[in-house]
Amino acid sequence: MTSTEYPSALATATDPGTEALAHPARGGSVDGASELVAQLLARPAGQVSASTYETARLVSLAPWLTGHAQRVRWLLDCQHADGGWGPGDGYQLVPTLSATEALLAVLRTRTVSGLDEVARAAGRGLTALSGWLGAATPLPDTPALDLIVPALVEAVNEHLDRHGHPPTGRSAGRLGLPVGMTGARLAAVRHQAVAGRSLDVKLHHALEVLGPLARAARGVTPQPNGAVGASPAATAAWLGGPDRPDGQPAPVSYLERVVAGGDRLAPCTTPITVFERSWVVSTLARAGMPVAASPDLVGSLTADLTEAGTATSPGLPPDADTTSVTLYALLRLGVPVDPDCLWRYDIGTGFCTWPGEDGISVTTNAHVLDVLGEYLAGGAAVPGPAADRYRSAVHRLEGLLLDQQHDDGTWHDRWHASPYYATLCCALALAGYGRTPAVAPALARAARWVLATQRPDGSWGRWHGTPEETAYALHLLAVAGGEPARAALGRGRAHLLRVADQPGDAQLWHDKDLYQPTMIVRSAVLAADHLTAGDTALTRR
């Protein structure tokens, strides 16, 4: 997949250049951290990989948008031999549904040339979907899955009912829903829209599931930057259909900025200013790499911090994950903060990502433990009862993380496809702020699992070795591996040296489909370099 910068209203639509992206640092890991932060400040919207789901939604919902033919071409070129898009393990369903529906829409509207090729690709997508949807394959816990899948299945079936199967398609009839999934939640959300009731803010990010109802959805208005729900697809749906809208310059301008890069593709969420900067600063600072608390950096992290916390992007609701990482980053920058805003997410057993969340995220709770532990460790003048409340929460969070560790030493989470990410987050929180004797054995189990899963080439990864997952594994071993990890650290770092010139395109982070926050991944690689080799940077030549 392609990694692209998507400028916000504060940024210019300039191409940062392959060289700059491939080499975030050239002079040692500490200098590299400064350079990486400088790149963040120069590109306020952040850098996110292209999304098959969102790009296909623009093909279907906004064929008038600049670069339509390029997006169709990209979908055709990215289709796998099995007819699908995206990785396996259930992650292929949403992007394949989105891409197939988009190609069927192209066949209906005839908005590009080469329709025979489009028909063949749509037919292969339908065939793949027919097989997957009939199997009892577990699906990943990605956002709005139970809304997106029924909405896209319905849209695909409408195409088939009206126009039949593509000439080369071999799909057996209409598509059904995955085993165990119903359209009940989608029907309820659409009923809310028909009744004129306001939708929960977090649903704005997936507004496109409403279909034609999106345009009239009560309480849904674009942000000052023109975005609806921080999503290109949601914004296109709000604009109301395949014809270029009149009288809506801000949302149209937002979409034009989104696709202003040379590839004309769309990310899942943009801008990601606070998310990107807080994760990068936290990662670098935790690894002992100094980050200057510049007014621009601090101002961007505090600008939207309220008594409810802060959000990943304007138009999304505040959440405990982004809030806790932002607060932790500010503490590491030496900026006094009060974490009281996190109490609204306290549900007793742990902390929810947002009020009303189904289930619980272990990485969110690890990040809350980070900030509460750092706050207490920083010697802030906390009144007695408040300090007792913080210490009690730290103790609860430690217990929750220990209880959630799997027998093999791993943790798994709903915001990332890789257990290496969740395992590192939980292990670092426990190593930094855990206080009970159970912490040391838990860290040892995590380290043993990491050592046991190193690949022959020195890398680590769920599906294949990736720089990102290798960096997480190295970071964990550097903290908790001890002497038995010495050889594995050497092989892992040697692997990163071999691939340092390759930006890497593995998409492992959860949104509507998988994505890569490019600079966050680069900060993880840089931190692993610093921890495993001191001043000898991966990018030094």
XYZ file of C-alpha atoms in Angstrom:
541
model
C 0.000 0.000 0.000
C 1.000 3.584 -0.413
C 1.922 5.866 2.454
C 0.857 9.435 1.869
C 0.670 12.730 3.683
C -2.815 14.192 3.884
C -2.629 17.932 4.601
C -5.062 19.663 6.903
C -6.267 23.212 6.508
C -3.066 24.296 8.223
C -0.761 22.411 5.893
C 0.124 22.640 2.241
C -0.403 19.805 -0.185
C 3.257 19.242 -0.873
C 4.937 15.909 -1.413
C 7.482 15.404 1.369
C 9.544 13.229 -0.921
C 10.553 9.603 -0.801
C 13.989 10.350 0.585
C 12.609 12.238 3.571
C 10.152 9.477 4.333
C 12.663 6.676 3.963
C 15.268 8.314 6.202
C 13.759 10.025 9.227
C 17.252 10.293 10.689
C 20.812 10.128 9.423
C 22.994 11.230 12.265
C 22.440 8.967 15.245
C 19.289 8.078 17.095
C 19.171 11.187 19.299
C 19.617 13.510 16.339
C 17.114 11.330 14.506
C 14.511 11.958 17.200
C 14.872 15.707 16.748
C 14.558 15.343 13.006
C 11.514 13.138 13.331
C 9.774 15.645 15.585
C 10.677 18.429 13.158
C 8.928 16.466 10.422
C 5.814 16.168 12.595
C 5.722 19.910 13.130
C 6.180 20.562 9.410
C 3.216 18.348 8.458
C 0.378 19.144 10.841
C -2.165 16.659 9.482
C 0.076 13.662 9.995
C 0.988 10.799 7.698
C -1.289 7.776 7.256
C -1.205 4.926 4.768
C -3.854 4.695 2.096
C -7.035 2.839 3.000
C -8.642 0.430 0.539
C -11.966 0.886 2.296
C -11.953 4.700 2.245
C -10.495 4.986 -1.243
C -13.184 2.668 -2.586
C -15.872 4.680 -0.773
C -14.689 7.789 -2.605
C -14.871 5.892 -5.897
C -18.486 5.005 -5.154
C -19.686 8.162 -3.388
C -17.627 10.911 -5.046
C -16.756 10.035 -8.669
C -16.614 13.802 -9.310
C -13.562 14.143 -7.052
C -10.177 14.802 -8.646
C -8.301 11.557 -9.365
C -11.307 9.236 -9.758
C -9.736 7.203 -12.573
C -6.490 6.851 -10.602
C -8.361 5.479 -7.620
C -10.178 2.943 -9.792
C -6.864 1.929 -11.342
C -5.326 1.494 -7.897
C -8.143 -0.770 -6.772
C -7.675 -2.918 -9.857
C -3.923 -3.139 -9.337
C -4.220 -4.019 -5.616
C -6.610 -6.930 -6.028
C -5.099 -10.224 -4.885
C -5.087 -13.420 -6.893
C -7.894 -14.814 -4.734
C -10.152 -11.908 -5.722
C -9.868 -10.034 -2.446
C -8.181 -7.009 -0.961
C -6.398 -6.750 2.379
C -4.679 -9.382 4.555
C -6.194 -12.623 5.821
C -7.627 -13.733 9.155
C -10.924 -11.954 8.466
C -9.310 -8.568 7.793
C -9.962 -8.984 4.065
C -13.758 -8.809 4.366
C -14.311 -5.054 4.806
C -11.847 -3.847 2.143
C -13.083 -6.485 -0.316
C -16.715 -5.538 0.221
C -15.855 -1.856 -0.200
C -13.741 -2.346 -3.322
C -16.226 -4.722 -4.967
C -19.151 -2.391 -4.323
C -17.133 0.513 -5.719
C -16.326 -1.388 -8.917
C -19.992 -2.340 -9.326
C -20.858 1.350 -8.944
C -18.324 2.189 -11.668
C -19.960 -0.356 -13.959
C -23.333 1.253 -13.329
C -22.198 4.866 -13.812
C -19.589 4.098 -16.526
C -17.291 6.797 -15.150
C -14.032 5.292 -16.464
C -12.852 3.479 -19.569
C -11.835 -0.170 -19.579
C -15.077 -1.459 -18.122
C -14.341 -5.052 -19.141
C -11.402 -5.114 -16.733
C -13.553 -3.530 -14.036
C -16.226 -6.191 -14.591
C -13.712 -9.020 -14.302
C -12.317 -7.596 -11.068
C -15.808 -7.101 -9.622
C -16.684 -10.674 -10.565
C -13.590 -12.017 -8.810
C -14.460 -9.951 -5.749
C -17.997 -11.350 -5.689
C -16.716 -14.894 -5.962
C -14.315 -14.367 -3.078
C -17.003 -12.741 -0.957
C -19.469 -15.556 -1.580
C -16.973 -18.036 -0.173
C -15.920 -15.978 2.841
C -19.411 -14.911 3.874
C -20.609 -18.496 3.909
C -17.802 -19.641 6.193
C -17.855 -19.385 9.982
C -14.602 -17.404 10.026
C -14.045 -15.256 13.138
C -13.921 -11.577 12.266
C -11.576 -9.044 13.882
C -12.922 -6.495 16.336
C -12.574 -3.452 14.075
C -14.603 -0.253 14.563
C -18.191 -0.253 13.260
C -17.800 -3.724 11.729
C -21.412 -4.643 12.506
C -22.574 -1.512 10.691
C -20.183 -1.483 7.739
C -20.564 -5.111 6.671
C -24.407 -5.128 6.547
C -24.416 -1.732 4.784
C -21.989 -2.897 2.099
C -23.660 -6.286 1.642
C -26.936 -4.430 1.129
C -25.334 -2.057 -1.390
C -23.724 -4.908 -3.334
C -27.015 -6.789 -3.456
C -28.817 -3.683 -4.743
C -26.336 -3.524 -7.622
C -26.899 -7.200 -8.377
C -30.694 -6.891 -8.192
C -30.725 -3.950 -10.588
C -27.997 -4.871 -13.014
C -27.168 -8.533 -12.503
C -23.736 -10.046 -12.057
C -20.773 -8.781 -14.082
C -20.391 -10.826 -17.257
C -17.383 -12.719 -15.956
C -18.627 -13.097 -12.380
C -19.214 -16.555 -10.929
C -20.899 -15.499 -7.698
C -23.786 -17.708 -6.628
C -26.624 -15.271 -6.103
C -26.957 -12.475 -3.597
C -24.556 -12.088 -0.707
C -25.510 -12.991 2.833
C -24.177 -11.722 6.136
C -21.375 -13.500 7.991
C -22.399 -16.291 10.320
C -23.627 -14.771 13.578
C -23.988 -11.210 12.260
C -27.320 -9.457 11.782
C -28.312 -6.075 10.435
C -30.134 -5.147 13.645
C -27.739 -2.445 14.798
C -27.607 -0.866 11.341
C -31.412 -0.834 11.214
C -31.552 0.802 14.649
C -29.065 3.515 13.671
C -30.941 4.224 10.449
C -34.200 4.358 12.395
C -32.643 7.028 14.622
C -31.741 9.052 11.531
C -35.225 8.682 10.001
C -36.786 9.768 13.305
C -34.617 12.879 13.349
C -32.716 11.901 16.479
C -29.078 12.881 16.882
C -26.541 10.123 16.459
C -23.784 9.328 18.932
C -20.727 11.351 17.885
C -18.597 8.248 17.438
C -21.006 7.111 14.693
C -20.145 10.176 12.619
C -16.877 8.464 11.662
C -18.882 5.783 9.815
C -21.708 8.021 8.600
C -21.581 6.411 5.163
C -23.431 3.357 6.543
C -26.606 5.481 6.549
C -26.650 5.608 2.762
C -28.862 8.477 1.468
C -29.845 9.311 5.058
C -26.346 10.616 5.760
C -27.024 13.987 4.157
C -29.927 14.801 6.454
C -28.576 13.233 9.643
C -29.475 15.492 12.531
C -26.611 17.065 14.442
C -23.973 16.046 11.905
C -22.085 19.062 10.612
C -18.617 19.414 9.131
C -15.770 20.584 11.340
C -14.087 23.915 10.508
C -11.598 21.966 8.363
C -14.545 20.572 6.352
C -14.342 16.994 7.614
C -17.246 14.940 8.891
C -16.193 12.417 11.491
C -12.528 12.855 10.455
C -13.313 10.469 7.600
C -13.188 10.978 3.820
C -15.948 8.385 3.366
C -18.204 9.989 5.971
C -17.604 13.411 4.439
C -18.430 12.182 0.943
C -21.597 10.518 2.257
C -22.663 13.713 4.024
C -22.260 15.620 0.751
C -25.040 13.458 -0.570
C -24.330 11.474 -3.704
C -22.370 10.915 -6.906
C -22.937 14.407 -8.359
C -20.575 17.220 -7.467
C -22.289 19.192 -4.673
C -22.950 22.909 -4.820
C -22.748 25.273 -1.884
C -20.515 23.112 0.321
C -17.030 24.495 -0.244
C -15.489 23.380 3.065
C -16.224 19.616 2.811
C -15.353 19.613 -0.893
C -12.088 21.388 -0.118
C -11.348 18.845 2.610
C -11.778 15.961 0.168
C -9.670 17.709 -2.448
C -6.890 18.156 0.125
C -7.172 14.505 1.142
C -6.508 13.331 -2.429
C -3.985 16.046 -3.268
C -1.030 13.639 -3.160
C 0.349 12.114 -6.313
C -1.485 8.815 -5.798
C -4.920 10.452 -5.183
C -5.759 7.926 -2.457
C -7.532 8.367 0.874
C -6.573 7.442 4.448
C -8.959 6.095 7.072
C -8.699 9.157 9.325
C -7.249 12.597 8.784
C -5.983 14.769 10.331
C -4.304 12.768 13.123
C -2.263 15.586 14.640
C -2.709 14.843 18.354
C -2.653 11.064 17.902
C 0.534 11.091 15.848
C 2.423 13.589 17.985
C 1.475 12.104 21.343
C 2.449 8.560 20.333
C 5.736 9.680 18.781
C 6.745 11.823 21.767
C 5.781 9.083 24.230
C 7.690 6.423 22.313
C 10.853 8.491 21.990
C 10.798 9.813 25.551
C 10.215 6.386 27.071
C 13.267 5.126 25.207
C 15.328 7.897 26.822
C 15.545 10.095 23.739
C 15.236 13.823 24.499
C 12.390 15.705 22.836
C 12.302 19.484 23.028
C 9.088 20.941 24.447
C 8.662 23.520 21.696
C 5.660 25.877 21.888
C 4.273 24.407 18.656
C 4.491 20.840 19.922
C 3.115 21.570 23.383
C 0.418 23.835 21.974
C -0.796 21.187 19.564
C -1.057 18.618 22.370
C -2.926 20.930 24.737
C -5.123 22.856 22.282
C -8.102 20.486 22.480
C -7.494 19.040 25.947
C -10.653 19.599 28.012
C -12.268 18.191 31.127
C -13.465 15.338 28.871
C -9.957 14.637 27.563
C -8.896 14.909 23.947
C -9.811 13.209 20.670
C -7.731 11.545 17.990
C -9.041 14.051 15.474
C -11.579 16.905 15.362
C -15.043 15.443 14.842
C -14.332 12.321 16.886
C -15.297 12.005 20.563
C -12.607 12.299 23.232
C -11.288 8.919 24.322
C -9.209 7.583 27.179
C -6.536 6.124 24.895
C -5.588 9.325 23.080
C -6.095 11.337 26.267
C -3.792 9.166 28.370
C -1.014 9.040 25.766
C -1.279 12.814 25.304
C -1.076 13.416 29.056
C 1.872 11.029 29.330
C 3.661 12.807 26.489
C 3.118 16.167 28.168
C 4.457 14.857 31.476
C 7.547 13.520 29.715
C 7.978 16.929 28.090
C 7.935 18.500 31.555
C 4.541 20.130 31.127
C 2.383 20.051 34.282
C -0.956 18.346 33.657
C -3.837 17.150 35.783
C -5.109 13.693 34.777
C -8.472 14.141 36.502
C -10.199 14.110 33.098
C -9.548 10.364 32.965
C -11.947 9.632 35.830
C -14.915 9.915 33.477
C -13.642 6.722 31.816
C -13.283 4.774 35.069
C -15.750 1.867 35.098
C -14.471 0.242 38.268
C -12.861 -2.822 36.742
C -10.696 -0.635 34.517
C -10.983 2.275 32.118
C -13.132 2.261 28.993
C -11.857 3.806 25.784
C -15.054 5.858 25.664
C -18.280 5.730 27.690
C -20.502 2.904 26.529
C -17.689 0.885 24.945
C -18.422 -2.779 24.316
C -15.624 -4.779 25.896
C -12.352 -3.330 27.109
C -8.978 -2.437 25.602
C -5.878 -3.614 27.436
C -3.668 -1.080 25.661
C -5.963 1.767 26.699
C -5.636 0.565 30.286
C -1.871 0.219 29.910
C -1.693 3.818 28.715
C -3.845 5.004 31.618
C -1.479 3.164 33.981
C 1.420 4.960 32.293
C 0.046 8.421 32.913
C -1.274 7.813 36.435
C 1.969 6.130 37.428
C 4.088 8.872 35.890
C 1.953 11.533 37.547
C 2.497 10.005 40.976
C 6.178 9.339 40.296
C 6.750 12.925 39.226
C 6.348 14.256 42.730
C 3.354 16.453 41.937
C 1.702 18.014 44.957
C -1.327 15.736 45.041
C -3.643 16.145 48.057
C -3.951 13.059 50.275
C -7.386 11.778 49.189
C -6.593 12.419 45.513
C -3.256 10.633 45.822
C -5.016 7.662 47.429
C -7.446 7.548 44.512
C -4.600 7.561 41.993
C -2.683 4.859 43.876
C -5.817 2.735 44.075
C -6.370 3.070 40.328
C -2.746 2.148 39.618
C -3.162 -0.974 41.730
C -6.405 -1.907 39.931
C -4.835 -1.370 36.516
C -1.837 -3.489 37.415
C -4.181 -6.301 38.428
C -6.249 -5.955 35.265
C -3.213 -6.182 32.995
C -1.816 -9.166 34.876
C -5.191 -10.926 34.641
C -5.444 -10.253 30.897
C -2.080 -11.805 30.016
C -2.445 -15.023 28.030
C -0.758 -18.242 29.092
C 1.857 -17.893 26.359
C 2.931 -14.495 27.738
C 1.113 -12.310 25.212
C -1.538 -9.644 25.378
C -3.994 -8.973 22.516
C -5.985 -5.834 21.858
C -8.790 -4.353 19.782
C -6.788 -1.424 18.385
C -3.950 -3.311 16.720
C -3.709 -6.535 14.734
C -0.362 -7.562 16.188
C 0.139 -9.086 19.631
C 3.620 -7.535 19.650
C 2.088 -4.065 20.018
C -0.282 -5.009 22.831
C 2.379 -7.072 24.592
C 4.849 -4.205 24.518
C 2.288 -1.659 25.764
C 1.280 -3.827 28.702
C 4.801 -4.956 29.542
C 6.156 -1.402 29.552
C 3.341 -0.140 31.778
C 3.917 -2.970 34.247
C 7.695 -2.602 34.133
C 7.445 1.117 34.765
C 4.653 1.346 37.307
C 3.762 -2.130 38.548
C 4.565 -2.762 42.199
C 3.539 -6.331 43.068
C 5.760 -9.447 42.943
C 3.616 -10.814 40.097
C 5.044 -8.273 37.643
C 8.472 -9.882 37.223
C 7.135 -13.333 36.224
C 4.673 -11.695 33.803
C 7.484 -9.787 32.105
C 9.583 -12.942 31.945
C 6.724 -14.816 30.224
C 6.348 -12.010 27.699
C 10.080 -12.031 26.979
C 10.123 -15.814 26.540
C 7.293 -15.585 24.006
C 9.125 -12.893 22.068
C 12.320 -14.969 22.044
C 10.399 -18.051 20.892
C 8.721 -16.276 17.973
C 11.721 -14.624 16.329
C 11.886 -15.536 12.645
C 14.980 -17.048 10.995
C 15.872 -13.718 9.378
C 15.889 -12.001 12.787
C 12.529 -10.272 12.419
C 9.208 -10.603 14.222
C 5.674 -10.362 12.882
C 2.186 -11.826 12.940
C 1.919 -12.612 9.242
C 5.486 -11.909 8.174
C 8.418 -10.030 9.605
C 7.871 -6.254 9.706
C 10.054 -3.352 10.894
C 7.259 -2.212 13.214
C 6.772 -5.510 15.001
C 10.501 -6.147 15.092
C 10.927 -2.785 16.808
C 8.301 -3.682 19.421
C 9.980 -7.025 20.086
C 13.418 -5.421 20.444
C 12.059 -2.765 22.792
C 10.496 -5.395 25.027
C 13.623 -7.533 25.092
C 15.786 -4.510 25.837
C 13.620 -3.812 28.888
C 12.767 -7.307 30.095
C 14.833 -9.861 28.177
C 17.991 -9.935 30.259
C 21.075 -11.891 29.269
C 19.139 -14.661 27.398
C 17.982 -12.023 24.911
C 21.456 -10.869 23.859
C 21.720 -13.043 20.739
C 18.125 -12.324 19.673
C 18.701 -8.588 20.081
C 21.735 -8.804 17.823
C 19.868 -10.723 15.119
C 16.866 -8.417 15.354
C 18.917 -5.269 15.098
C 20.863 -6.714 12.176
C 17.550 -7.298 10.426
C 16.502 -3.685 10.988
C 19.833 -2.554 9.567
C 19.100 -4.531 6.416
C 15.640 -3.022 5.956
C 16.321 0.517 7.211
C 16.131 1.929 3.692
C 12.725 0.324 3.108
C 9.868 2.409 4.510
C 7.742 -0.690 5.097
C 4.056 -0.831 4.279
C 2.613 -3.304 6.784
C -0.769 -2.077 7.960
C -1.560 -3.312 11.443
C -3.545 -0.585 13.211
C -7.328 -0.926 13.507
C -9.768 1.473 11.930
C -12.507 0.539 9.473
C -9.749 -1.409 7.797
C -6.072 -1.712 8.721
C -3.710 1.240 8.349
C -0.218 2.394 9.235
C 0.485 5.684 11.056
C 3.806 6.153 9.308
C 5.631 8.422 11.725
C 4.499 6.480 14.796
C 6.018 3.365 13.254
C 9.227 5.261 12.457
C 9.470 6.439 16.040
C 9.155 2.830 17.235
C 12.011 1.768 14.949
C 14.144 4.689 16.083
C 13.449 3.930 19.747
C 14.398 0.276 19.249
C 17.632 1.377 17.610
C 18.457 3.682 20.501
C 17.741 1.036 23.123
C 19.708 -1.721 21.424
C 22.723 0.185 20.128
C 23.058 3.478 21.948
C 24.427 6.133 19.628
C 24.847 3.855 16.599
C 21.703 4.692 14.657
C 19.999 2.347 12.245
C 20.085 5.025 9.594
C 23.771 5.869 9.966
C 25.826 5.017 6.893
